Amino acid sequence: MRSAAVVGTGLIGTSIALALRGWGVTTYLIDTNPKAARAAADLGAGIAGTPRGPVDLAVIAVPPRHVAAALKEHQLQQLAHDFTDAASIKELPQQKAAQAGCDLTRFVGGHPMGGREQSGPLAARDDLFHGRPWVLTPSAHTRAQTVERARLLAELCGARPVMMAHAEHDRAVALTSHAPHLVSSLLAGRLLHGDPSQLVLAGQGLQDITRLAAGSADLWTDILGSNAVAVANILTGFAQDLHQVVEALQGLGTAHEPEQQRVHTDRLTTALVRGIQGRARIPARNTAPTLSTASAAAPRGV
């Protein structure tokens, strides 16, 4: 891959661009906010502005609700030979792209599974995606070259390409990303009811579990709303589990008979054990993959 363009120079887009520049890929930075593109360029992420001719691959790194419109615009402008995106929702943008008349043969959905609670180009890192999965969701229309260029993009960013169907991806991120973000936000919101004398006791555990809540409210409203049904399904089960724990705690606070105490204690212990078991199922984070010989040569030829 000799050249690329990144449309949207926020945290994700700028991080992708920084990684590509590290491999010597000529990278152009495009944003509706010229200041953001210039800020990314000042970081060494590439050239602010549009190329004179089509680049090999363009990455649409904008919020989910804007993907289809941005894809349509830049395909009409012949920004690139192939296109991918970086939105955390895959089914709805794909549907809207089809409705907008985008060329789906030259587009493959993508989602790099990495991020930070900070936003904007100044929060970007060239190693943000090292060792992380990078989901690709080719449709029945996507040509092989488009998928290969998107796969190479993921590898150049240090990620592990993973192929998934659009709906499968959205259900997966509802469980592993979207619902956890909302739970973190709801818990952090309870801190608004805390007295300063209580909050001074906050430790690292509270910092860890509420870290996600610092993300952009506007962006996450878009993400959650675009994957609403899948997230609601996860939270329905979570609410049921929470209700059972609340009943157990209330029972422990009011029950006097030893048998009643034992029943409520067992329910609470079961919830905690299930948490230990569930956390153990999270795969260990891998280090960045080694590029294959063909991929390693790609910045100069593919």
mmCIF file of C-alpha atoms in Angstrom:
data_model
loop_
_atom_site.group_PDB
_atom_site.id
_atom_site.type_symbol
_atom_site.label_atom_id
_atom_site.label_comp_id
_atom_site.label_asym_id
_atom_site.label_seq_id
_atom_site.Cartn_x
_atom_site.Cartn_y
_atom_site.Cartn_z
ATOM 1 C CA MET A 1 0.000 0.000 0.000
ATOM 2 C CA ARG A 2 1.658 3.195 -1.195
ATOM 3 C CA SER A 3 -0.999 5.726 -0.245
ATOM 4 C CA ALA A 4 -4.049 6.110 1.961
ATOM 5 C CA ALA A 5 -6.533 8.707 3.135
ATOM 6 C CA VAL A 6 -8.190 9.042 6.509
ATOM 7 C CA VAL A 7 -11.539 10.823 6.618
ATOM 8 C CA GLY A 8 -12.115 11.972 10.189
ATOM 9 C CA THR A 9 -9.099 12.902 12.288
ATOM 10 C CA GLY A 10 -10.328 12.091 15.763
ATOM 11 C CA LEU A 11 -8.692 9.611 18.106
ATOM 12 C CA ILE A 12 -9.253 6.560 15.876
ATOM 13 C CA GLY A 13 -8.554 8.156 12.516
ATOM 14 C CA THR A 14 -5.400 9.909 13.666
ATOM 15 C CA SER A 15 -4.120 6.772 15.385
ATOM 16 C CA ILE A 16 -4.584 4.837 12.124
ATOM 17 C CA ALA A 17 -2.800 7.565 10.200
ATOM 18 C CA LEU A 18 0.131 7.618 12.648
ATOM 19 C CA ALA A 19 0.538 3.863 12.285
ATOM 20 C CA LEU A 20 0.485 4.089 8.480
ATOM 21 C CA ARG A 21 3.049 6.900 8.454
ATOM 22 C CA GLY A 22 5.301 4.675 10.543
ATOM 23 C CA TRP A 23 5.364 2.266 7.595
ATOM 24 C CA GLY A 24 6.087 5.016 5.100
ATOM 25 C CA VAL A 25 2.583 5.091 3.610
ATOM 26 C CA THR A 26 1.736 8.510 2.154
ATOM 27 C CA THR A 27 -1.358 9.446 4.129
ATOM 28 C CA TYR A 28 -3.813 12.287 3.537
ATOM 29 C CA LEU A 29 -5.947 13.716 6.346
ATOM 30 C CA ILE A 30 -9.462 14.963 5.663
ATOM 31 C CA ASP A 31 -11.884 16.403 8.185
ATOM 32 C CA THR A 32 -14.897 18.701 8.119
ATOM 33 C CA ASN A 33 -13.016 20.594 10.827
ATOM 34 C CA PRO A 34 -9.786 21.822 9.174
ATOM 35 C CA LYS A 35 -8.240 22.532 12.581
ATOM 36 C CA ALA A 36 -8.522 18.860 13.514
ATOM 37 C CA ALA A 37 -6.831 17.788 10.279
ATOM 38 C CA ARG A 38 -4.029 20.308 10.824
ATOM 39 C CA ALA A 39 -3.596 19.158 14.424
ATOM 40 C CA ALA A 40 -3.238 15.573 13.207
ATOM 41 C CA ALA A 41 -0.758 16.685 10.556
ATOM 42 C CA ASP A 42 1.283 18.542 13.185
ATOM 43 C CA LEU A 43 1.574 15.243 15.064
ATOM 44 C CA GLY A 44 3.156 13.658 11.991
ATOM 45 C CA ALA A 45 0.043 11.703 10.964
ATOM 46 C CA GLY A 46 0.153 12.805 7.341
ATOM 47 C CA ILE A 47 -0.742 15.594 4.934
ATOM 48 C CA ALA A 48 -3.778 17.739 5.671
ATOM 49 C CA GLY A 49 -5.860 17.919 2.519
ATOM 50 C CA THR A 50 -7.021 15.792 -0.410
ATOM 51 C CA PRO A 51 -4.708 13.956 -2.808
ATOM 52 C CA ARG A 52 -4.475 14.857 -6.507
ATOM 53 C CA GLY A 53 -5.562 11.384 -7.562
ATOM 54 C CA PRO A 54 -7.106 8.274 -6.014
ATOM 55 C CA VAL A 55 -5.169 6.692 -3.141
ATOM 56 C CA ASP A 56 -5.093 2.936 -2.608
ATOM 57 C CA LEU A 57 -7.400 2.884 0.428
ATOM 58 C CA ALA A 58 -9.542 5.421 2.248
ATOM 59 C CA VAL A 59 -10.609 4.914 5.864
ATOM 60 C CA ILE A 60 -13.922 6.515 6.836
ATOM 61 C CA ALA A 61 -13.286 7.240 10.524
ATOM 62 C CA VAL A 62 -16.472 9.097 11.438
ATOM 63 C CA PRO A 63 -19.358 8.299 13.838
ATOM 64 C CA PRO A 64 -21.741 5.538 12.685
ATOM 65 C CA ARG A 65 -24.554 7.857 11.588
ATOM 66 C CA HIS A 66 -22.215 9.672 9.153
ATOM 67 C CA VAL A 67 -20.485 6.664 7.547
ATOM 68 C CA ALA A 68 -22.839 6.189 4.590
ATOM 69 C CA ALA A 69 -22.925 9.873 3.654
ATOM 70 C CA ALA A 70 -19.137 10.213 3.919
ATOM 71 C CA LEU A 71 -18.618 7.044 1.896
ATOM 72 C CA LYS A 72 -20.974 8.253 -0.834
ATOM 73 C CA GLU A 73 -19.327 11.681 -0.977
ATOM 74 C CA HIS A 74 -15.785 10.413 -1.243
ATOM 75 C CA GLN A 75 -16.598 7.642 -3.695
ATOM 76 C CA LEU A 76 -18.166 10.244 -5.982
ATOM 77 C CA GLN A 77 -15.006 12.334 -5.599
ATOM 78 C CA GLN A 78 -12.890 9.251 -6.447
ATOM 79 C CA LEU A 79 -10.817 9.685 -3.318
ATOM 80 C CA ALA A 80 -9.622 6.069 -3.353
ATOM 81 C CA HIS A 81 -9.719 2.807 -5.242
ATOM 82 C CA ASP A 82 -11.034 1.009 -2.144
ATOM 83 C CA PHE A 83 -12.798 2.046 1.047
ATOM 84 C CA THR A 84 -13.256 0.805 4.589
ATOM 85 C CA ASP A 85 -14.561 2.396 7.771
ATOM 86 C CA ALA A 86 -13.746 2.295 11.481
ATOM 87 C CA ALA A 87 -17.183 2.655 13.078
ATOM 88 C CA SER A 88 -18.116 0.446 16.016
ATOM 89 C CA ILE A 89 -21.458 -0.505 14.402
ATOM 90 C CA LYS A 90 -21.528 -2.473 11.170
ATOM 91 C CA GLU A 91 -25.073 -3.483 10.168
ATOM 92 C CA LEU A 92 -26.808 -0.077 10.124
ATOM 93 C CA PRO A 93 -24.043 1.802 8.204
ATOM 94 C CA GLN A 94 -23.963 -1.034 5.658
ATOM 95 C CA GLN A 95 -27.719 -0.786 5.156
ATOM 96 C CA LYS A 96 -27.586 2.997 4.805
ATOM 97 C CA ALA A 97 -24.671 2.749 2.356
ATOM 98 C CA ALA A 98 -26.733 0.397 0.190
ATOM 99 C CA GLN A 99 -29.731 2.749 0.352
ATOM 100 C CA ALA A 100 -27.507 5.699 -0.613
ATOM 101 C CA GLY A 101 -26.288 3.885 -3.719
ATOM 102 C CA CYS A 102 -22.682 3.522 -2.623
ATOM 103 C CA ASP A 103 -20.428 1.179 -4.607
ATOM 104 C CA LEU A 104 -20.396 -1.769 -2.194
ATOM 105 C CA THR A 105 -17.955 -3.736 -4.333
ATOM 106 C CA ARG A 106 -15.224 -1.325 -3.224
ATOM 107 C CA PHE A 107 -16.233 -1.081 0.432
ATOM 108 C CA VAL A 108 -15.680 -3.385 3.390
ATOM 109 C CA GLY A 109 -16.797 -2.543 6.897
ATOM 110 C CA GLY A 110 -14.082 -2.420 9.527
ATOM 111 C CA HIS A 111 -13.834 -1.929 13.262
ATOM 112 C CA PRO A 112 -10.480 -1.665 15.075
ATOM 113 C CA MET A 113 -11.130 -2.864 18.626
ATOM 114 C CA GLY A 114 -9.070 -0.278 20.435
ATOM 115 C CA GLY A 115 -9.690 3.116 21.948
ATOM 116 C CA ARG A 116 -9.281 5.443 24.892
ATOM 117 C CA GLU A 117 -11.593 7.488 27.057
ATOM 118 C CA GLN A 118 -10.016 10.641 25.599
ATOM 119 C CA SER A 119 -11.062 11.915 22.188
ATOM 120 C CA GLY A 120 -9.593 14.055 19.424
ATOM 121 C CA PRO A 121 -6.335 13.895 17.466
ATOM 122 C CA LEU A 122 -4.151 14.910 20.414
ATOM 123 C CA ALA A 123 -5.136 11.692 22.211
ATOM 124 C CA ALA A 124 -4.001 9.530 19.268
ATOM 125 C CA ARG A 125 -1.259 6.891 19.525
ATOM 126 C CA ASP A 126 0.470 4.946 16.780
ATOM 127 C CA ASP A 127 0.276 1.750 18.888
ATOM 128 C CA LEU A 128 -3.388 2.078 19.857
ATOM 129 C CA PHE A 129 -4.372 -1.105 18.024
ATOM 130 C CA HIS A 130 -1.345 -3.289 18.770
ATOM 131 C CA GLY A 131 -2.462 -6.817 19.548
ATOM 132 C CA ARG A 132 -6.139 -5.922 19.257
ATOM 133 C CA PRO A 133 -8.732 -7.575 17.000
ATOM 134 C CA TRP A 134 -9.696 -5.606 13.895
ATOM 135 C CA VAL A 135 -13.038 -6.821 12.603
ATOM 136 C CA LEU A 136 -13.724 -6.853 8.857
ATOM 137 C CA THR A 137 -17.276 -7.427 7.610
ATOM 138 C CA PRO A 138 -17.233 -8.051 3.860
ATOM 139 C CA SER A 139 -20.599 -8.306 2.159
ATOM 140 C CA ALA A 140 -21.566 -10.543 -0.729
ATOM 141 C CA HIS A 141 -20.666 -7.635 -3.035
ATOM 142 C CA THR A 142 -17.167 -6.832 -1.719
ATOM 143 C CA ARG A 143 -14.359 -7.617 -4.142
ATOM 144 C CA ALA A 144 -11.322 -9.564 -2.951
ATOM 145 C CA GLN A 145 -8.855 -6.688 -3.476
ATOM 146 C CA THR A 146 -10.847 -4.434 -1.167
ATOM 147 C CA VAL A 147 -10.822 -7.036 1.604
ATOM 148 C CA GLU A 148 -7.093 -7.628 1.125
ATOM 149 C CA ARG A 149 -6.262 -3.932 1.397
ATOM 150 C CA ALA A 150 -8.366 -3.583 4.548
ATOM 151 C CA ARG A 151 -6.714 -6.689 6.010
ATOM 152 C CA LEU A 152 -3.299 -5.190 5.267
ATOM 153 C CA LEU A 153 -4.372 -1.929 6.925
ATOM 154 C CA ALA A 154 -5.181 -3.828 10.103
ATOM 155 C CA GLU A 155 -1.800 -5.579 10.064
ATOM 156 C CA LEU A 156 0.090 -2.342 9.460
ATOM 157 C CA CYS A 157 -1.644 -0.955 12.553
ATOM 158 C CA GLY A 158 -0.430 -3.966 14.564
ATOM 159 C CA ALA A 159 -3.887 -5.519 14.846
ATOM 160 C CA ARG A 160 -5.282 -9.012 14.189
ATOM 161 C CA PRO A 161 -7.802 -9.116 11.319
ATOM 162 C CA VAL A 162 -10.997 -11.033 12.183
ATOM 163 C CA MET A 163 -13.755 -11.740 9.664
ATOM 164 C CA MET A 164 -17.352 -11.526 10.928
ATOM 165 C CA ALA A 165 -20.876 -10.996 9.622
ATOM 166 C CA HIS A 166 -22.369 -7.559 10.259
ATOM 167 C CA ALA A 167 -25.061 -8.679 12.722
ATOM 168 C CA GLU A 168 -22.664 -11.058 14.485
ATOM 169 C CA HIS A 169 -20.254 -8.189 15.048
ATOM 170 C CA ASP A 170 -22.946 -5.914 16.446
ATOM 171 C CA ARG A 171 -24.122 -8.547 18.928
ATOM 172 C CA ALA A 172 -20.532 -9.167 20.001
ATOM 173 C CA VAL A 173 -19.700 -5.511 20.666
ATOM 174 C CA ALA A 174 -23.001 -5.034 22.490
ATOM 175 C CA LEU A 175 -21.719 -7.573 25.026
ATOM 176 C CA THR A 176 -18.034 -6.657 25.116
ATOM 177 C CA SER A 177 -18.052 -2.881 24.613
ATOM 178 C CA HIS A 178 -21.363 -1.042 24.378
ATOM 179 C CA ALA A 179 -23.213 -2.419 27.411
ATOM 180 C CA PRO A 180 -20.060 -2.146 29.608
ATOM 181 C CA HIS A 181 -19.732 1.520 28.632
ATOM 182 C CA LEU A 182 -23.309 2.259 29.634
ATOM 183 C CA VAL A 183 -22.954 0.346 32.921
ATOM 184 C CA SER A 184 -19.789 2.349 33.663
ATOM 185 C CA SER A 185 -21.660 5.578 32.908
ATOM 186 C CA LEU A 186 -24.623 4.654 35.107
ATOM 187 C CA LEU A 187 -22.361 3.778 38.026
ATOM 188 C CA ALA A 188 -20.358 6.981 37.580
ATOM 189 C CA GLY A 189 -23.628 8.909 37.524
ATOM 190 C CA ARG A 190 -24.421 7.632 41.026
ATOM 191 C CA LEU A 191 -21.356 9.546 42.230
ATOM 192 C CA LEU A 192 -23.314 12.755 41.669
ATOM 193 C CA HIS A 193 -25.255 11.784 44.800
ATOM 194 C CA GLY A 194 -22.121 11.295 46.886
ATOM 195 C CA ASP A 195 -20.909 13.764 49.460
ATOM 196 C CA PRO A 196 -17.369 15.125 48.901
ATOM 197 C CA SER A 197 -16.370 13.563 52.221
ATOM 198 C CA GLN A 198 -17.303 10.191 50.725
ATOM 199 C CA LEU A 199 -15.667 10.704 47.347
ATOM 200 C CA VAL A 200 -12.325 11.502 48.944
ATOM 201 C CA LEU A 201 -12.128 7.775 49.760
ATOM 202 C CA ALA A 202 -12.360 6.747 46.092
ATOM 203 C CA GLY A 203 -9.593 4.354 45.128
ATOM 204 C CA GLN A 204 -8.164 2.742 42.019
ATOM 205 C CA GLY A 205 -11.021 0.253 41.771
ATOM 206 C CA LEU A 206 -13.563 3.028 41.296
ATOM 207 C CA GLN A 207 -11.237 4.773 38.836
ATOM 208 C CA ASP A 208 -10.964 1.565 36.794
ATOM 209 C CA ILE A 209 -14.664 0.746 36.649
ATOM 210 C CA THR A 210 -15.727 4.310 35.776
ATOM 211 C CA ARG A 211 -12.913 5.057 33.297
ATOM 212 C CA LEU A 212 -15.152 4.382 30.294
ATOM 213 C CA ALA A 213 -17.685 6.942 31.506
ATOM 214 C CA ALA A 214 -15.298 9.748 30.500
ATOM 215 C CA GLY A 215 -15.957 9.094 26.792
ATOM 216 C CA SER A 216 -17.790 11.575 24.569
ATOM 217 C CA ALA A 217 -21.508 11.602 25.386
ATOM 218 C CA ASP A 218 -22.432 12.646 21.832
ATOM 219 C CA LEU A 219 -20.388 9.882 20.218
ATOM 220 C CA TRP A 220 -21.667 7.227 22.588
ATOM 221 C CA THR A 221 -25.272 8.317 22.136
ATOM 222 C CA ASP A 222 -24.746 7.672 18.418
ATOM 223 C CA ILE A 223 -23.059 4.304 19.016
ATOM 224 C CA LEU A 224 -25.609 3.027 21.525
ATOM 225 C CA GLY A 225 -28.539 4.300 19.508
ATOM 226 C CA SER A 226 -27.203 2.624 16.365
ATOM 227 C CA ASN A 227 -26.955 -0.726 18.162
ATOM 228 C CA ALA A 228 -29.951 -0.201 20.436
ATOM 229 C CA VAL A 229 -31.673 -3.590 20.280
ATOM 230 C CA ALA A 230 -28.522 -5.641 20.835
ATOM 231 C CA VAL A 231 -27.462 -3.443 23.770
ATOM 232 C CA ALA A 232 -30.957 -3.531 25.277
ATOM 233 C CA ASN A 233 -30.933 -7.333 25.142
ATOM 234 C CA ILE A 234 -27.661 -7.474 27.091
ATOM 235 C CA LEU A 235 -28.869 -4.952 29.650
ATOM 236 C CA THR A 236 -32.150 -6.822 30.139
ATOM 237 C CA GLY A 237 -30.204 -9.833 31.398
ATOM 238 C CA PHE A 238 -27.947 -7.566 33.435
ATOM 239 C CA ALA A 239 -30.984 -5.928 35.047
ATOM 240 C CA GLN A 240 -32.328 -9.335 36.024
ATOM 241 C CA ASP A 241 -29.003 -10.274 37.613
ATOM 242 C CA LEU A 242 -28.880 -6.924 39.411
ATOM 243 C CA HIS A 243 -32.414 -7.383 40.728
ATOM 244 C CA GLN A 244 -31.484 -10.745 42.221
ATOM 245 C CA VAL A 245 -28.417 -9.249 43.918
ATOM 246 C CA VAL A 246 -30.468 -6.373 45.323
ATOM 247 C CA GLU A 247 -32.976 -8.847 46.750
ATOM 248 C CA ALA A 248 -30.143 -10.859 48.312
ATOM 249 C CA LEU A 249 -28.610 -7.774 49.925
ATOM 250 C CA GLN A 250 -31.954 -6.551 51.226
ATOM 251 C CA GLY A 251 -32.588 -10.027 52.593
ATOM 252 C CA LEU A 252 -29.246 -10.100 54.360
ATOM 253 C CA GLY A 253 -30.086 -6.767 55.949
ATOM 254 C CA THR A 254 -33.479 -7.850 57.248
ATOM 255 C CA ALA A 255 -33.502 -11.648 57.661
ATOM 256 C CA HIS A 256 -33.056 -13.005 61.188
ATOM 257 C CA GLU A 257 -33.407 -16.742 60.714
ATOM 258 C CA PRO A 258 -30.128 -18.578 59.945
ATOM 259 C CA GLU A 259 -31.733 -20.444 57.036
ATOM 260 C CA GLN A 260 -32.872 -17.194 55.416
ATOM 261 C CA GLN A 261 -29.425 -15.693 55.923
ATOM 262 C CA ARG A 262 -27.853 -18.723 54.246
ATOM 263 C CA VAL A 263 -30.132 -18.500 51.194
ATOM 264 C CA HIS A 264 -29.337 -14.838 50.622
ATOM 265 C CA THR A 265 -25.632 -15.366 51.235
ATOM 266 C CA ASP A 266 -25.561 -18.188 48.677
ATOM 267 C CA ARG A 267 -27.214 -15.963 46.069
ATOM 268 C CA LEU A 268 -24.689 -13.207 46.654
ATOM 269 C CA THR A 269 -21.765 -15.632 46.530
ATOM 270 C CA THR A 270 -23.100 -17.149 43.305
ATOM 271 C CA ALA A 271 -23.179 -13.719 41.660
ATOM 272 C CA LEU A 272 -19.596 -13.033 42.698
ATOM 273 C CA VAL A 273 -18.378 -16.452 41.537
ATOM 274 C CA ARG A 274 -20.091 -15.977 38.161
ATOM 275 C CA GLY A 275 -18.204 -12.696 37.850
ATOM 276 C CA ILE A 276 -14.889 -14.447 38.468
ATOM 277 C CA GLN A 277 -15.763 -17.133 35.918
ATOM 278 C CA GLY A 278 -16.912 -14.631 33.319
ATOM 279 C CA ARG A 279 -13.812 -12.477 33.633
ATOM 280 C CA ALA A 280 -11.616 -15.564 33.207
ATOM 281 C CA ARG A 281 -13.138 -16.059 29.757
ATOM 282 C CA ILE A 282 -11.677 -12.803 28.422
ATOM 283 C CA PRO A 283 -8.783 -13.756 26.103
ATOM 284 C CA ALA A 284 -5.361 -12.462 27.045
ATOM 285 C CA ARG A 285 -4.306 -9.452 25.026
ATOM 286 C CA ASN A 286 -1.862 -10.512 22.335
ATOM 287 C CA THR A 287 1.198 -8.610 21.261
ATOM 288 C CA ALA A 288 1.282 -7.061 17.817
ATOM 289 C CA PRO A 289 1.430 -9.733 15.088
ATOM 290 C CA THR A 290 4.445 -10.132 12.861
ATOM 291 C CA LEU A 291 3.661 -9.177 9.275
ATOM 292 C CA SER A 292 4.004 -11.890 6.678
ATOM 293 C CA THR A 293 6.706 -11.506 4.025
ATOM 294 C CA ALA A 294 4.102 -10.422 1.494
ATOM 295 C CA SER A 295 2.535 -7.943 3.895
ATOM 296 C CA ALA A 296 5.882 -6.546 4.982
ATOM 297 C CA ALA A 297 6.598 -5.564 1.420
ATOM 298 C CA ALA A 298 3.124 -4.166 0.927
ATOM 299 C CA PRO A 299 3.784 -0.469 1.716
ATOM 300 C CA ARG A 300 5.937 -0.362 -1.412
ATOM 301 C CA GLY A 301 3.727 -2.304 -3.768
ATOM 302 C CA VAL A 302 0.180 -3.321 -2.823
#
